[in-house]
Amino acid sequence: MEDATQVNLPPLPKRLLRVFFSPGELFEALRENPVWFWTLLVVGLLVGLSLVLIPVVLWIEFSRSQMIEQGRPVPPGFENFGKVMQIASVGGGVIMTFVMTFLLSAVVTFYFAFLLGDEGRYAQYLSVVAHASIISAVGGIALVPLRIAQGDPSANLSLGTFAFFLSDGYLFRVLRMLDLVALWSYVVMAIGVSKMSDRRSVGSAVGFFLVFAGVFALLFGLIPQ
C-alpha cells in the first residue's frame, strides 16, 4: 500500500472517469482521502436528470395503465397531474439516492469493520459507495431512450431482460430486480472495499455484494408490480 504522502487525490472529473477505467487506483487515493460529498451530489443530480428527461405524457400513461391493471378507477382530470407525478418522482429518486448511499455504507461498515475486523472506517466506505454509484447514475441517463421506447420509466437492463420467456411471476420479478448496471456498480464497490483494508480480497468483497443484491431482489420480488 502506498504511503499517504505519495497518494494524490485527483480532482472530481478525473475521479468520476477513474471509476470506470481505473477504480483500483482511485480507491487507493480515497483510502487516505475519503471524500464523498461532491461525488454524491453529482450522482443525485444525474439521477434527477434521468427522471426529468422522461416526458410528462409517459408518466401519465404509465400510471394510468398501472391503475387499470390493478382494477382501480382513473380519476377525472388525471392527465393534469403529469407534471406533479414527474416532480414527485424526481424528488423521491434523488432523496432515495442519498438515503440508500448512507444506509449501504453503514451496512458495509458494520459487516466488514465490525464483524470481520477490517481497518476501514465509515467515511472510507461512504466514499467508495458514493463514487461507485456514479455507474448506476450514468446508466440511468443511458437508459432514457429505452424507457421512452418501452413506455416504462422504470425499465432497466437486468437478468429479467433475458428471461422474456417467463410469465410475470415471482421469479421474473426477482430477476428484474437484478439490474446489470447495479451489479457492475457493486463489483466496483467490492474493489473499493478491498482497498480499504490490507486483509480484504476482492473476491470476498464481491461475494458480499452479490449476496446483498440477491437478498434484496428476493425480498422486493415479493411485492407485486
Short mmCIF file of C-alpha atoms in Angstrom, two decimals:
data_model
loop_
_atom_site.label_atom_id
_atom_site.label_comp_id
_atom_site.label_asym_id
_atom_site.label_seq_id
_atom_site.Cartn_x
_atom_site.Cartn_y
_atom_site.Cartn_z
CA MET A 1 0.00 0.00 0.00
CA GLU A 2 1.34 3.41 -0.95
CA ASP A 3 2.29 5.88 1.73
CA ALA A 4 -0.25 8.66 2.31
CA THR A 5 2.25 11.32 1.14
CA GLN A 6 2.59 9.52 -2.22
CA VAL A 7 -1.14 9.31 -2.95
CA ASN A 8 -2.59 12.40 -4.60
CA LEU A 9 -6.35 12.80 -4.73
CA PRO A 10 -7.47 13.53 -8.32
CA PRO A 11 -9.99 16.33 -8.95
CA LEU A 12 -13.65 15.36 -9.18
CA PRO A 13 -13.88 14.97 -13.00
CA LYS A 14 -10.87 12.63 -13.06
CA ARG A 15 -12.24 10.65 -10.11
CA LEU A 16 -15.51 10.07 -11.93
CA LEU A 17 -13.66 8.83 -15.01
CA ARG A 18 -11.41 6.56 -12.96
CA VAL A 19 -14.47 4.83 -11.50
CA PHE A 20 -14.92 3.35 -14.98
CA PHE A 21 -11.33 2.95 -16.17
CA SER A 22 -9.05 2.55 -13.14
CA PRO A 23 -11.12 2.04 -9.94
CA GLY A 24 -8.29 0.34 -8.06
CA GLU A 25 -6.01 3.34 -8.47
CA LEU A 26 -8.84 5.69 -7.50
CA PHE A 27 -9.68 3.82 -4.30
CA GLU A 28 -6.01 3.72 -3.31
CA ALA A 29 -6.18 7.52 -3.21
CA LEU A 30 -9.56 7.58 -1.49
CA ARG A 31 -8.30 5.36 1.30
CA GLU A 32 -6.17 8.25 2.54
CA ASN A 33 -8.57 10.99 1.41
CA PRO A 34 -12.13 9.65 1.73
CA VAL A 35 -14.09 12.47 0.10
CA TRP A 36 -17.69 11.85 -0.92
CA PHE A 37 -19.95 14.93 -0.77
CA TRP A 38 -19.48 16.42 -4.25
CA THR A 39 -19.45 12.99 -5.83
CA LEU A 40 -22.74 12.09 -4.19
CA LEU A 41 -24.18 15.43 -5.24
CA VAL A 42 -23.27 14.69 -8.88
CA VAL A 43 -24.84 11.23 -8.54
CA GLY A 44 -28.05 12.77 -7.19
CA LEU A 45 -28.16 15.36 -9.99
CA LEU A 46 -27.69 12.68 -12.65
CA VAL A 47 -30.44 10.55 -11.12
CA GLY A 48 -32.74 13.59 -11.14
CA LEU A 49 -31.80 14.39 -14.74
CA SER A 50 -32.54 10.84 -15.88
CA LEU A 51 -36.08 11.24 -14.49
CA VAL A 52 -36.59 14.78 -15.82
CA LEU A 53 -35.78 13.53 -19.34
CA ILE A 54 -38.78 11.17 -19.21
CA PRO A 55 -41.66 13.02 -20.96
CA VAL A 56 -44.61 14.00 -18.79
CA VAL A 57 -47.03 12.16 -21.06
CA LEU A 58 -45.15 8.93 -20.40
CA TRP A 59 -45.61 9.34 -16.64
CA ILE A 60 -49.33 9.86 -17.21
CA GLU A 61 -49.82 6.85 -19.49
CA PHE A 62 -47.66 4.57 -17.35
CA SER A 63 -49.55 5.48 -14.17
CA ARG A 64 -52.89 5.16 -15.95
CA SER A 65 -52.05 1.66 -17.23
CA GLN A 66 -50.97 0.59 -13.74
CA MET A 67 -54.28 1.76 -12.28
CA ILE A 68 -56.25 -0.11 -14.94
CA GLU A 69 -54.22 -3.31 -14.41
CA GLN A 70 -54.84 -3.09 -10.66
CA GLY A 71 -58.55 -2.53 -11.16
CA ARG A 72 -58.52 0.99 -9.77
CA PRO A 73 -60.61 3.76 -11.36
CA VAL A 74 -58.76 6.53 -13.17
CA PRO A 75 -59.87 9.80 -11.54
CA PRO A 76 -61.25 12.61 -13.72
CA GLY A 77 -58.61 15.08 -14.83
CA PHE A 78 -55.85 12.57 -14.13
CA GLU A 79 -53.87 13.80 -17.14
CA ASN A 80 -53.45 17.18 -15.43
CA PHE A 81 -51.27 15.65 -12.71
CA GLY A 82 -48.47 14.51 -15.02
CA LYS A 83 -46.08 17.29 -14.02
CA VAL A 84 -46.81 16.66 -10.35
CA MET A 85 -46.02 12.95 -10.79
CA GLN A 86 -42.78 13.78 -12.57
CA ILE A 87 -41.67 16.24 -9.89
CA ALA A 88 -42.55 13.76 -7.14
CA SER A 89 -40.60 11.01 -8.91
CA VAL A 90 -37.57 13.24 -9.38
CA GLY A 91 -37.61 14.40 -5.76
CA GLY A 92 -38.18 10.90 -4.44
CA GLY A 93 -35.46 9.47 -6.65
CA VAL A 94 -32.85 11.99 -5.52
CA ILE A 95 -33.76 11.61 -1.84
CA MET A 96 -33.67 7.81 -2.06
CA THR A 97 -30.26 8.01 -3.75
CA PHE A 98 -28.84 9.85 -0.74
CA VAL A 99 -30.63 7.66 1.80
CA MET A 100 -29.59 4.38 0.16
CA THR A 101 -25.97 5.56 -0.15
CA PHE A 102 -25.75 6.29 3.56
CA LEU A 103 -27.57 3.08 4.51
CA LEU A 104 -25.49 0.83 2.26
CA SER A 105 -22.31 2.45 3.58
CA ALA A 106 -23.49 1.70 7.12
CA VAL A 107 -24.21 -1.94 6.21
CA VAL A 108 -20.78 -2.29 4.59
CA THR A 109 -19.09 -0.72 7.63
CA PHE A 110 -20.96 -2.99 10.02
CA TYR A 111 -20.12 -6.15 8.10
CA PHE A 112 -16.50 -5.53 7.16
CA ALA A 113 -15.27 -3.31 10.00
CA PHE A 114 -17.30 -4.52 12.99
CA LEU A 115 -17.97 -8.17 12.14
CA LEU A 116 -14.85 -9.04 10.18
CA GLY A 117 -12.46 -6.59 11.82
CA ASP A 118 -11.23 -4.76 8.71
CA GLU A 119 -9.45 -1.44 9.12
CA GLY A 120 -11.97 0.54 7.07
CA ARG A 121 -13.94 3.43 8.55
CA TYR A 122 -17.44 4.63 7.72
CA ALA A 123 -16.12 7.70 5.86
CA GLN A 124 -13.95 5.48 3.68
CA TYR A 125 -16.76 3.10 2.81
CA LEU A 126 -19.10 6.03 2.18
CA SER A 127 -16.52 7.39 -0.25
CA VAL A 128 -16.38 4.02 -2.00
CA VAL A 129 -20.17 3.67 -2.30
CA ALA A 130 -20.64 7.27 -3.44
CA HIS A 131 -18.03 7.00 -6.20
CA ALA A 132 -19.18 3.57 -7.41
CA SER A 133 -22.77 4.86 -7.57
CA ILE A 134 -21.80 7.10 -10.49
CA ILE A 135 -22.03 3.95 -12.64
CA SER A 136 -25.73 3.49 -11.88
CA ALA A 137 -26.37 7.21 -12.30
CA VAL A 138 -24.75 7.33 -15.75
CA GLY A 139 -26.54 4.09 -16.62
CA GLY A 140 -29.84 5.77 -15.80
CA ILE A 141 -29.10 8.53 -18.32
CA ALA A 142 -28.11 5.98 -20.97
CA LEU A 143 -31.36 4.05 -20.44
CA VAL A 144 -33.65 7.03 -21.05
CA PRO A 145 -34.19 6.18 -24.77
CA LEU A 146 -35.08 2.58 -23.83
CA ARG A 147 -37.54 3.75 -21.19
CA ILE A 148 -39.20 6.13 -23.61
CA ALA A 149 -39.38 3.45 -26.32
CA GLN A 150 -40.94 0.93 -23.93
CA GLY A 151 -43.23 3.47 -22.28
CA ASP A 152 -41.92 2.42 -18.87
CA PRO A 153 -40.00 4.93 -16.69
CA SER A 154 -38.68 2.03 -14.59
CA ALA A 155 -37.37 -0.12 -17.48
CA ASN A 156 -33.84 -1.42 -16.99
CA LEU A 157 -31.33 -3.95 -18.26
CA SER A 158 -31.47 -6.85 -15.86
CA LEU A 159 -31.35 -10.62 -15.77
CA GLY A 160 -35.09 -10.40 -16.31
CA THR A 161 -34.45 -8.76 -19.69
CA PHE A 162 -33.14 -12.08 -20.94
CA ALA A 163 -35.90 -14.10 -19.27
CA PHE A 164 -38.68 -12.85 -21.56
CA PHE A 165 -39.98 -16.43 -21.76
CA LEU A 166 -41.05 -16.30 -18.09
CA SER A 167 -44.51 -15.23 -17.02
CA ASP A 168 -44.86 -12.16 -14.81
CA GLY A 169 -44.48 -14.03 -11.53
CA TYR A 170 -42.18 -14.04 -8.52
CA LEU A 171 -39.13 -15.46 -10.33
CA PHE A 172 -39.41 -12.90 -13.10
CA ARG A 173 -39.72 -10.06 -10.58
CA VAL A 174 -36.60 -11.30 -8.75
CA LEU A 175 -34.61 -11.46 -11.98
CA ARG A 176 -35.86 -8.00 -12.94
CA MET A 177 -34.51 -6.65 -9.64
CA LEU A 178 -31.02 -7.89 -10.55
CA ASP A 179 -30.07 -4.82 -12.56
CA LEU A 180 -26.91 -5.41 -14.62
CA VAL A 181 -25.69 -1.82 -14.21
CA ALA A 182 -26.21 -2.04 -10.44
CA LEU A 183 -24.27 -5.32 -10.37
CA TRP A 184 -21.41 -3.60 -12.19
CA SER A 185 -21.54 -0.87 -9.57
CA TYR A 186 -21.40 -3.49 -6.79
CA VAL A 187 -18.30 -5.10 -8.30
CA VAL A 188 -16.59 -1.69 -8.32
CA MET A 189 -17.67 -1.18 -4.71
CA ALA A 190 -16.04 -4.51 -3.90
CA ILE A 191 -12.79 -3.32 -5.43
CA GLY A 192 -13.02 -0.22 -3.25
CA VAL A 193 -13.74 -2.23 -0.11
CA SER A 194 -10.68 -4.39 -0.79
CA LYS A 195 -8.53 -1.27 -0.97
CA MET A 196 -9.71 -0.02 2.43
CA SER A 197 -8.14 -2.97 4.24
CA ASP A 198 -4.96 -4.91 3.55
CA ARG A 199 -6.66 -8.10 4.73
CA ARG A 200 -9.65 -7.93 2.39
CA SER A 201 -9.62 -9.66 -1.01
CA VAL A 202 -11.67 -8.51 -3.97
CA GLY A 203 -13.28 -11.94 -4.24
CA SER A 204 -14.67 -11.98 -0.72
CA ALA A 205 -15.95 -8.42 -1.12
CA VAL A 206 -17.64 -9.30 -4.42
CA GLY A 207 -19.29 -12.26 -2.68
CA PHE A 208 -20.77 -9.98 -0.04
CA PHE A 209 -22.26 -7.57 -2.59
CA LEU A 210 -23.68 -10.38 -4.74
CA VAL A 211 -25.37 -11.89 -1.70
CA PHE A 212 -26.65 -8.43 -0.74
CA ALA A 213 -28.08 -7.92 -4.25
CA GLY A 214 -29.64 -11.39 -4.20
CA VAL A 215 -31.32 -10.95 -0.81
CA PHE A 216 -32.57 -7.51 -1.87
CA ALA A 217 -34.07 -8.99 -5.04
CA LEU A 218 -35.66 -11.93 -3.21
CA LEU A 219 -37.33 -9.61 -0.71
CA PHE A 220 -38.56 -6.93 -3.08
CA GLY A 221 -39.60 -9.57 -5.60
CA LEU A 222 -42.39 -10.41 -3.15
CA ILE A 223 -44.04 -7.10 -3.96
CA PRO A 224 -46.38 -7.39 -6.99
CA GLN A 225 -45.66 -4.79 -9.63
#
